[in-house]
mmCIF file of C-alpha atoms in Angstrom:
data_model
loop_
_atom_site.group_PDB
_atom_site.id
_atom_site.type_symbol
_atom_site.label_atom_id
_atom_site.label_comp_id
_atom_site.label_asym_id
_atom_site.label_seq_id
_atom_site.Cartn_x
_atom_site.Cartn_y
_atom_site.Cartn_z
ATOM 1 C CA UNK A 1 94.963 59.772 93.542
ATOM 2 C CA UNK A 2 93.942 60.365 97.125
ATOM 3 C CA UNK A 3 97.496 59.381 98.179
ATOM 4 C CA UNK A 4 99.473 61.682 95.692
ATOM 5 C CA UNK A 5 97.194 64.516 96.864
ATOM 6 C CA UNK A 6 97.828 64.250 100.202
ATOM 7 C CA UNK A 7 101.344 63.762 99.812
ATOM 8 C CA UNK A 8 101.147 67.019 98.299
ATOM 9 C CA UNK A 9 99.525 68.933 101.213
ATOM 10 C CA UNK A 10 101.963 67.559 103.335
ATOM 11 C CA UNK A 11 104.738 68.863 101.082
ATOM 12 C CA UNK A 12 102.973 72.584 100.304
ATOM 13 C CA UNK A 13 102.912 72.641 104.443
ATOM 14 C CA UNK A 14 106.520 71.419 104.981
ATOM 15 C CA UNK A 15 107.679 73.996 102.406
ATOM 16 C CA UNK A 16 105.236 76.890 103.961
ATOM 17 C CA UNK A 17 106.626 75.967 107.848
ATOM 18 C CA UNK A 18 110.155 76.332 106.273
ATOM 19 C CA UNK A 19 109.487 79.555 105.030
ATOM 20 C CA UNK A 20 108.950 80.765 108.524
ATOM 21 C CA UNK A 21 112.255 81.288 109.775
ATOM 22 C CA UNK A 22 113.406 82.755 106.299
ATOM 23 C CA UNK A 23 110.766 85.532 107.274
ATOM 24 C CA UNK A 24 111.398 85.919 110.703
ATOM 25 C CA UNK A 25 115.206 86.199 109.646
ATOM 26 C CA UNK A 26 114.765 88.930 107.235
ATOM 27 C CA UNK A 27 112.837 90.657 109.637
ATOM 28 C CA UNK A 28 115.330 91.054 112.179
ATOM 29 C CA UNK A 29 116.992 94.613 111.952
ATOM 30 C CA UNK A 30 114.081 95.668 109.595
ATOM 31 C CA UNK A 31 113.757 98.965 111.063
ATOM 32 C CA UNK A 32 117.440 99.340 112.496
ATOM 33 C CA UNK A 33 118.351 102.599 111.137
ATOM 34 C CA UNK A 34 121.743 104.133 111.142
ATOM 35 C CA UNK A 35 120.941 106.928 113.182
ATOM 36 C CA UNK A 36 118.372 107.187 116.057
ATOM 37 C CA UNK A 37 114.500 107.938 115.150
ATOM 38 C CA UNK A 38 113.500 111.265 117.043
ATOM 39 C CA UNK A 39 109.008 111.587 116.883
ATOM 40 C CA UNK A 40 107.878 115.145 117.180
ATOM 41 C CA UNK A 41 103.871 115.154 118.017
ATOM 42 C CA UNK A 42 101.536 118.150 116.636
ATOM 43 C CA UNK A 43 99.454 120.466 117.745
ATOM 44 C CA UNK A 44 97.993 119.690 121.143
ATOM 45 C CA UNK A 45 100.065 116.954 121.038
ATOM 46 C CA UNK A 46 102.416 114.741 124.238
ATOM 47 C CA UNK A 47 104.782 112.350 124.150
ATOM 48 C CA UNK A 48 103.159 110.238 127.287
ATOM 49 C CA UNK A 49 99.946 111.152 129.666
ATOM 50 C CA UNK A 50 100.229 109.845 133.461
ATOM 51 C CA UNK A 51 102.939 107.336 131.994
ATOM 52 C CA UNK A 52 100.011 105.313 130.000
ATOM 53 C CA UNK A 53 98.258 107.365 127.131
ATOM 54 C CA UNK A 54 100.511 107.103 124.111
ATOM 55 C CA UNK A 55 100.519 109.756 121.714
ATOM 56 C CA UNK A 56 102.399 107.943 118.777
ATOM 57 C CA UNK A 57 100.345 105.117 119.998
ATOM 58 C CA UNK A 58 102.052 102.072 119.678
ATOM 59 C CA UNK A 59 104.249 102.819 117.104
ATOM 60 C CA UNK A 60 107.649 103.525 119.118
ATOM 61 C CA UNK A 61 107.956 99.898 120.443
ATOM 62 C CA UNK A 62 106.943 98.346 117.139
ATOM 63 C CA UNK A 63 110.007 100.449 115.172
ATOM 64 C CA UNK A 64 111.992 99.567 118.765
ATOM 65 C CA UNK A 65 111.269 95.569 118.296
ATOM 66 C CA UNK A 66 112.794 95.504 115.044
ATOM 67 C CA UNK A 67 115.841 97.324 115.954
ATOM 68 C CA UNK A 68 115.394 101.434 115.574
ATOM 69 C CA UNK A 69 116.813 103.882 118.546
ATOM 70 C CA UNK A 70 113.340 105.587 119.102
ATOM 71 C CA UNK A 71 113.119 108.788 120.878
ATOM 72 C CA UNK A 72 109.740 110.253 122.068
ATOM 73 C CA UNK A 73 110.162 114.272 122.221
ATOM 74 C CA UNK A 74 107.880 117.191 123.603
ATOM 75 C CA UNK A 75 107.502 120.344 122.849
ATOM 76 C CA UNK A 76 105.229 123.054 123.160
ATOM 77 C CA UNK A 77 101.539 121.373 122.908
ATOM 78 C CA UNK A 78 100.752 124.705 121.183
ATOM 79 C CA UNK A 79 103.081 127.997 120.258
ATOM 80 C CA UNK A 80 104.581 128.910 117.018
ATOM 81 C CA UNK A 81 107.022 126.482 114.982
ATOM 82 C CA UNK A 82 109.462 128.172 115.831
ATOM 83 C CA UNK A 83 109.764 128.083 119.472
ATOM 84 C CA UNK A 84 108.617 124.179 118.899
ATOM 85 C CA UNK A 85 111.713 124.344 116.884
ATOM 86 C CA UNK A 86 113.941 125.825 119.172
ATOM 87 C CA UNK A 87 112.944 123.225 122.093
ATOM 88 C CA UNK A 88 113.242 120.212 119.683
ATOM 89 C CA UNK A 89 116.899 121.463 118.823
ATOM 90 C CA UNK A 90 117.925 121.534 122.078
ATOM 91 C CA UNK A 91 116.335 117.567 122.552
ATOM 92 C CA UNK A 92 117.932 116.860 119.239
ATOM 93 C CA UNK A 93 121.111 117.743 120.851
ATOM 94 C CA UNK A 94 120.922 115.753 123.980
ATOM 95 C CA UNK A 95 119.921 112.351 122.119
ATOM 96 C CA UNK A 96 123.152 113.031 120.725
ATOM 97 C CA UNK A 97 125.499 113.368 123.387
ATOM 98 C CA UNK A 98 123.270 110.466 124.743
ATOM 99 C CA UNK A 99 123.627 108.167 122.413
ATOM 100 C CA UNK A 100 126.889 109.282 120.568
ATOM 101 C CA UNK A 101 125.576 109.530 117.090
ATOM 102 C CA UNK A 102 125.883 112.070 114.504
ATOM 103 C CA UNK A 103 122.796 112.993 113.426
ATOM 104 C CA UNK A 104 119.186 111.749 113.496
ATOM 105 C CA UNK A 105 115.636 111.218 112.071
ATOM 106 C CA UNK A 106 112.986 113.583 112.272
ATOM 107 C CA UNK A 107 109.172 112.394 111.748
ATOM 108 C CA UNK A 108 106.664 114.903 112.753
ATOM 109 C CA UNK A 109 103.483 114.228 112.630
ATOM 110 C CA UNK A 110 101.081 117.793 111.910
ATOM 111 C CA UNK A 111 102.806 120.507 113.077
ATOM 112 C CA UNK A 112 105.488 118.690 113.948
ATOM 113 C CA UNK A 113 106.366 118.501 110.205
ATOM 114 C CA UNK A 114 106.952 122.263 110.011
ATOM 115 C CA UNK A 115 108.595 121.796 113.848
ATOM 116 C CA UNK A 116 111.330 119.102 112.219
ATOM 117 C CA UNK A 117 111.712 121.533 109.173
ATOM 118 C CA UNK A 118 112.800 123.988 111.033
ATOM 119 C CA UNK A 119 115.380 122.089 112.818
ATOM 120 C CA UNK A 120 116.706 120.738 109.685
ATOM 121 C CA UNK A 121 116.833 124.379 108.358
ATOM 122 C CA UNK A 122 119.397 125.793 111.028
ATOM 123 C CA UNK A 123 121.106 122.754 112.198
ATOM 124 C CA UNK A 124 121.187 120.397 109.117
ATOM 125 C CA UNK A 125 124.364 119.001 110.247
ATOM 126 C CA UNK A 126 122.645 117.384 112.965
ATOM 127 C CA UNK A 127 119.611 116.052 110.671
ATOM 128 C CA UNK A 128 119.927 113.047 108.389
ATOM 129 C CA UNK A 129 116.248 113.156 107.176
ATOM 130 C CA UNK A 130 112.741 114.817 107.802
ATOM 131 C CA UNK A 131 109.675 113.207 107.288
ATOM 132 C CA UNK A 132 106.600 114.468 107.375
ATOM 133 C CA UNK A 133 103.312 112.696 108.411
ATOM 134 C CA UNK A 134 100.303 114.505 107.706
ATOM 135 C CA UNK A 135 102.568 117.902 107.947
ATOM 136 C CA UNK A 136 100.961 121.380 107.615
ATOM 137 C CA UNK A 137 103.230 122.318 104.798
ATOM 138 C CA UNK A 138 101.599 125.299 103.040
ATOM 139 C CA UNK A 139 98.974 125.465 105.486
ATOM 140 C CA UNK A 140 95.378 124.453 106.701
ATOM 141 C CA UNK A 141 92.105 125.848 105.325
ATOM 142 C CA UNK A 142 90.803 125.142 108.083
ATOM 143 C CA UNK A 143 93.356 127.103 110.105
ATOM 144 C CA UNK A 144 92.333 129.982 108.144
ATOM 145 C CA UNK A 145 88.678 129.627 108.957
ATOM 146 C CA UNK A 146 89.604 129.334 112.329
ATOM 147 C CA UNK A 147 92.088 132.709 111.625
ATOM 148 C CA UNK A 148 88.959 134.812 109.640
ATOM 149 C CA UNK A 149 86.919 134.000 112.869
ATOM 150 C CA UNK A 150 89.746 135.008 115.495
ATOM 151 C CA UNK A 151 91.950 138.044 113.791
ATOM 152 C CA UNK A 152 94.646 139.637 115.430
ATOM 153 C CA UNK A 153 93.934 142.222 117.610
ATOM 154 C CA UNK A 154 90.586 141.135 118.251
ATOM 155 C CA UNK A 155 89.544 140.867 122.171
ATOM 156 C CA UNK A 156 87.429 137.757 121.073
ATOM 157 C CA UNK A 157 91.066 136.358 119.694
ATOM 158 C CA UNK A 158 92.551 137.281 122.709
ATOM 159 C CA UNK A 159 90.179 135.796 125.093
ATOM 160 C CA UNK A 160 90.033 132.610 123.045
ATOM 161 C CA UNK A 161 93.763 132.287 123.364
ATOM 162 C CA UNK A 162 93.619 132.809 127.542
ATOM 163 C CA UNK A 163 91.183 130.051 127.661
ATOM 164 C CA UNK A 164 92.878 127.857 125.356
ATOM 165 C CA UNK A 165 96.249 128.088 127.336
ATOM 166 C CA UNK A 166 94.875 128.011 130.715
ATOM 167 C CA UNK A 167 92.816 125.461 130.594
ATOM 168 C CA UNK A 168 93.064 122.537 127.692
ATOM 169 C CA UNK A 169 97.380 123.234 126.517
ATOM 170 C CA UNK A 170 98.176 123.454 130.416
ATOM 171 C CA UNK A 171 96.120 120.053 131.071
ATOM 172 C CA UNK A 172 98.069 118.282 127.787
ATOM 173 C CA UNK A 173 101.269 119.944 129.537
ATOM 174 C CA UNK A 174 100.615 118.851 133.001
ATOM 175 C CA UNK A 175 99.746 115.598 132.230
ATOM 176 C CA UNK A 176 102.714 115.128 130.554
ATOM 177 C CA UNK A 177 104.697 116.014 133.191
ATOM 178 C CA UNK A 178 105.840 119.342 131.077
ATOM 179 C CA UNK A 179 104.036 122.062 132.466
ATOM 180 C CA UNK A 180 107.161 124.385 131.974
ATOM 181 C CA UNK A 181 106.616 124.678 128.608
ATOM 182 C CA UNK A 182 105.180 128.463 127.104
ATOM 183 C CA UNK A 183 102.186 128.246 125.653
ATOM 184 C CA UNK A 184 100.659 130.348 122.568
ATOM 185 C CA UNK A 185 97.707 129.303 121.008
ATOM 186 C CA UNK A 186 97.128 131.942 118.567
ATOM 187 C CA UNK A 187 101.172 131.896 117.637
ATOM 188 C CA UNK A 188 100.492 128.141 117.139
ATOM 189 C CA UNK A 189 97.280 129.216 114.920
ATOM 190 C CA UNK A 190 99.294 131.496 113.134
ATOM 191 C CA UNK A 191 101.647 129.019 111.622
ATOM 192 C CA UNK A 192 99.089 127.121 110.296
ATOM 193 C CA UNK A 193 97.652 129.235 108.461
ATOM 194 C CA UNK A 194 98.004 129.599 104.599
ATOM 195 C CA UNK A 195 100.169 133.073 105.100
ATOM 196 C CA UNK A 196 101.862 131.621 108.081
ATOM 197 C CA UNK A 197 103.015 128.755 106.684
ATOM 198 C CA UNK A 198 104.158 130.848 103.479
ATOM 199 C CA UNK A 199 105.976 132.864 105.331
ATOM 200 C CA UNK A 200 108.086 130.236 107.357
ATOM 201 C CA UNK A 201 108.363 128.142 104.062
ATOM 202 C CA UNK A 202 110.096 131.604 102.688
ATOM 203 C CA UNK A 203 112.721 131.339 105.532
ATOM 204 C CA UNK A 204 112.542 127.328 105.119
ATOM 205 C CA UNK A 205 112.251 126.209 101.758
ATOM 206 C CA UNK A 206 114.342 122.653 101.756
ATOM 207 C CA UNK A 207 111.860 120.079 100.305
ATOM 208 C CA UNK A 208 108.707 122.496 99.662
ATOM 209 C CA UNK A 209 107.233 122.205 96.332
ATOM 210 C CA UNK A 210 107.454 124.197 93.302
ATOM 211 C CA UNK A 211 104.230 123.058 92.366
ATOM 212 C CA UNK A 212 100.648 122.594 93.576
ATOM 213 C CA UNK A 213 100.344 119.057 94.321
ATOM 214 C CA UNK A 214 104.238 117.630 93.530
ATOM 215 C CA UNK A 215 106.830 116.897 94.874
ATOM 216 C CA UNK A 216 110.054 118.648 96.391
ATOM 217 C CA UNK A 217 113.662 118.435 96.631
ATOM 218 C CA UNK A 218 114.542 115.003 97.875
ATOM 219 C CA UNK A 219 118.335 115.970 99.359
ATOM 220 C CA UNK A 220 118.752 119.713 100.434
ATOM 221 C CA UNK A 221 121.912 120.402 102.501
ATOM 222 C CA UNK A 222 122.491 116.835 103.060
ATOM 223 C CA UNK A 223 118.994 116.637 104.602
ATOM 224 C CA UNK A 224 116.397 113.696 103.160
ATOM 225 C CA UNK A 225 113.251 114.954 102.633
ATOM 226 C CA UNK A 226 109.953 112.734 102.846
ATOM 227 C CA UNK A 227 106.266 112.804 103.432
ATOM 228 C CA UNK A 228 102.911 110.949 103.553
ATOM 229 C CA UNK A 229 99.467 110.783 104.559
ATOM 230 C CA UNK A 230 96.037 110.279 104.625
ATOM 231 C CA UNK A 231 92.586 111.632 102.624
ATOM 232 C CA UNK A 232 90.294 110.571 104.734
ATOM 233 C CA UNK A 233 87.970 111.411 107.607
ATOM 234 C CA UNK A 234 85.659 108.923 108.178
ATOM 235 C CA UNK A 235 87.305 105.321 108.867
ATOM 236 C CA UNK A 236 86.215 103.230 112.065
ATOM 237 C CA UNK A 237 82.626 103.933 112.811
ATOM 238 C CA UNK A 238 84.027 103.142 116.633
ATOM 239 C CA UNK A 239 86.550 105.901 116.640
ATOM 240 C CA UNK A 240 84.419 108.917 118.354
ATOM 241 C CA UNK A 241 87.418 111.508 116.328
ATOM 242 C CA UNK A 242 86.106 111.033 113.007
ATOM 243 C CA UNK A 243 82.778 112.944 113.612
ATOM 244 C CA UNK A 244 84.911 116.001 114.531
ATOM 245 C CA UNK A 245 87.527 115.612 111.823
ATOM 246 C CA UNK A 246 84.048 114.892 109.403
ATOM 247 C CA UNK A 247 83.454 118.481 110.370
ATOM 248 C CA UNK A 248 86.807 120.508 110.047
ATOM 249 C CA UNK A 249 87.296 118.663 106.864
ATOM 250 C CA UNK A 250 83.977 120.409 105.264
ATOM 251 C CA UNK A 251 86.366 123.482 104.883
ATOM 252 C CA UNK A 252 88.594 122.041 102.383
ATOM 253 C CA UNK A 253 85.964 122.764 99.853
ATOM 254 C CA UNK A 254 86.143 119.420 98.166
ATOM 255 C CA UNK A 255 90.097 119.364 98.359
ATOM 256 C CA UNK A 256 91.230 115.657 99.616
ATOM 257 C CA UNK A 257 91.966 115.972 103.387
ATOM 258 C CA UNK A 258 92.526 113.911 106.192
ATOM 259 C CA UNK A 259 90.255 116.220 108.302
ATOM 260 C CA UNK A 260 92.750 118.735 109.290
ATOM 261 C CA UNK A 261 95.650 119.213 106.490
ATOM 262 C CA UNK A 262 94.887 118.933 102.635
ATOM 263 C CA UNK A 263 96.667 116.508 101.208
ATOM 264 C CA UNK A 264 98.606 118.314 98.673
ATOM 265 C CA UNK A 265 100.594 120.837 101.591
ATOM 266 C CA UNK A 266 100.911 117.592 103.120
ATOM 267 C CA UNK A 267 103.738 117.260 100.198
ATOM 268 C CA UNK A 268 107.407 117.502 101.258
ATOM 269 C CA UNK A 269 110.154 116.024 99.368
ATOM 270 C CA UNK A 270 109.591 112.592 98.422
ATOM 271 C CA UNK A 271 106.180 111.841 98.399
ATOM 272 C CA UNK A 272 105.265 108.011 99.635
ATOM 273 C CA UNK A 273 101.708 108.660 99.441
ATOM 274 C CA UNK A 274 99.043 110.929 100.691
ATOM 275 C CA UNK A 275 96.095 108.766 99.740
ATOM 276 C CA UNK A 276 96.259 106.144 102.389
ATOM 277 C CA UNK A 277 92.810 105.798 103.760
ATOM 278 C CA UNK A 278 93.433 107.379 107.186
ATOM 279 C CA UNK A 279 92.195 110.231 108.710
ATOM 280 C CA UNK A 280 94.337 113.210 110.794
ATOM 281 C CA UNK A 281 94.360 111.022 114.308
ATOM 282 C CA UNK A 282 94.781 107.778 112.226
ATOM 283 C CA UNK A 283 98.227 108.704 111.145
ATOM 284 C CA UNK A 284 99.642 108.571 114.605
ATOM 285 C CA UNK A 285 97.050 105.039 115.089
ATOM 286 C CA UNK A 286 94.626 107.206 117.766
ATOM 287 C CA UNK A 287 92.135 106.483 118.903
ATOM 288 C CA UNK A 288 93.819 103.473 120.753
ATOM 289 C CA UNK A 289 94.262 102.173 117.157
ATOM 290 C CA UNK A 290 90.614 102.065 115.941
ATOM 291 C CA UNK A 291 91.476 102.953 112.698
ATOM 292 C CA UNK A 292 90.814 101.929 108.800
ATOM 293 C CA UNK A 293 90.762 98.201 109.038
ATOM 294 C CA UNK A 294 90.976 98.075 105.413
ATOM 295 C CA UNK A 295 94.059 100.443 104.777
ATOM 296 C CA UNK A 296 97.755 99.121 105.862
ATOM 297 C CA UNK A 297 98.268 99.715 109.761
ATOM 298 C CA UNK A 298 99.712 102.788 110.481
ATOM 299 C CA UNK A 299 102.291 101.337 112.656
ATOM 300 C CA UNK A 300 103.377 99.577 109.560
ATOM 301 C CA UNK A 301 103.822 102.233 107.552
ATOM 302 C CA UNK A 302 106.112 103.977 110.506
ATOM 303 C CA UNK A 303 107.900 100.204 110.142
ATOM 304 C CA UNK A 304 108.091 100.619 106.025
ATOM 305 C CA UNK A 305 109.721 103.936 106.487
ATOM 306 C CA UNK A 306 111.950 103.272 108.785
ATOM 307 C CA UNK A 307 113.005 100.704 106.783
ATOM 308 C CA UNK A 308 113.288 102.962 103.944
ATOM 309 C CA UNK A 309 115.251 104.895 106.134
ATOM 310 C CA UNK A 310 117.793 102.251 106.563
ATOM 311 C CA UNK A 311 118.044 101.175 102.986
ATOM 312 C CA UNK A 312 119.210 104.249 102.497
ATOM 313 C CA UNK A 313 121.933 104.829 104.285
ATOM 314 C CA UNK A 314 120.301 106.852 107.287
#
């Protein structure tokens, strides 16, 4: 008895170990997309900080081992979507001539969803699908708060938007090494807001729900339309942004949020989910990756949609 049981271990292992290559095999290419994957960061956002602080943290070199073109952009760390727009078109256009292809991937994260929309919207030749990672969509409550408390016109408005440019959007930009760029707080404020968002989504409409919480048009113009997130704020009692995003999230009046978007404007074509248990800085694996240790790593989900990505095509 002894015997035949061992015999069987040794055969369950043998068979396991043989498995491995069969896994590493179909692995290879796993995230080898057709056309090159261009990341557009949100608000406040960088691509790199003194060469070493990551803002898609990690998550470039895991799509790049597995065989995606990866391109980090950076825009404006804060001004409207459209002049975010406007610079990522022009970055859109050099990845092409560098790398010869056709078109590319968007995935913004924030308001970089709204930034990749809007480069999809007057160049969707050059666009072979957006997807949106925690995007501002139809807007932020707490945008608005922020909006009722700072009006337009209002010297406390424009006094908060001097010290917000001088001092913490030309730090993000300097440290970046793109201090060039204009920045506009209260333009950047603007857009996500509820009416600002409504209004660009008028001019913009490819992918936008019809309804409250569905989904949108999955192909507009040739364009691919995606999106997913989280509903959570607290997840890694290390992580020192979940106290903050605790906070901002108390203005969704009970809606599910990740801290900073609700989860139904996070909606945008095909919805993948927006329940994953990740918070707003979780979604881009920040802090340093102390996030949800229970939820699926962020940097795999970037790896399950690129894949996605190439299964179809793109």
């Amino acid at each position: 008895m002894k015997t035949r049981f061992a015999s069987f271990l040794i055969a369950a292992a043998a068979t396991f170990v043989g498995l491995l290559p069969a896994a590493n095999v179909q692995a290879a290419g796993y995230t080898q997309t057709k056309y090159p994957i261009v990341l557009v960061h949100g608000l406040f956002g960088w691509d790199t900080i003194a060469g070493t602080v990551d803002y898609w943290y990690k998550i470039p070199d895991a799509l790049r081992a597995d065989g995606a073109k990866v391109y980090v952009t950076q825009v404006s760390a804060a001004n409207s979507t459209e002049v975010r727009g406007e610079q990522l078109l022009s970055q859109v256009k050099q990845i092409l001539a560098i790398t010869g292809a056709s078109k590319v991937n968007l995935v913004g994260h924030s308001h970089g969803g709204p930034t990749a929309r809007y480069v999809a919207g007057v160049a969707p030749a050059l666009v072979a699908s957006v997807t949106s990672v925690g995007g501002v969509n139809r807007g932020s409550d707490f945008a608005d708060a922020v909006r009722g408390v700072l009006p337009d016109g209002s010297p406390l408005t424009a006094a908060a938007k001097t010290l917000v440019d001088s001092t913490l959007v030309a730090l993000i930009q300097t440290l970046s090494g793109n201090g060039q760029l204009p920045a506009n707080a209260e333009a950047a404020l603007v857009s996500l807001t509820t009416a600002g968002s409504n209004a660009f989504n008028k001019k913009f409409p490819a992918g936008i729900p019809t309804t409250a919480c569905g989904e949108g048009a999955y192909v507009v113009n040739g364009v691919r339309y995606y999106s997913w997130g989280g509903n959570k704020q607290f997840t890694n009692l290390l992580d020192v942004g979940d106290a903050a995003l605790g906070l901002t999230g108390a203005f969704f009046n009970g809606k599910a949020n990740d801290g900073l978007v609700s989860s139904c404007s996070m909606n945008l074509g095909q919805v993948i989910r927006t329940d994953y248990k990740m918070n707003h800085l979780d979604e881009v694996n920040q802090f340093f990756g102390l996030v949800n240790i229970f939820e699926t790593s962020p940097v795999e989900v970037y790896r399950q949609q690129a894949n996605r990505l190439k299964n179809a095509g793109l």
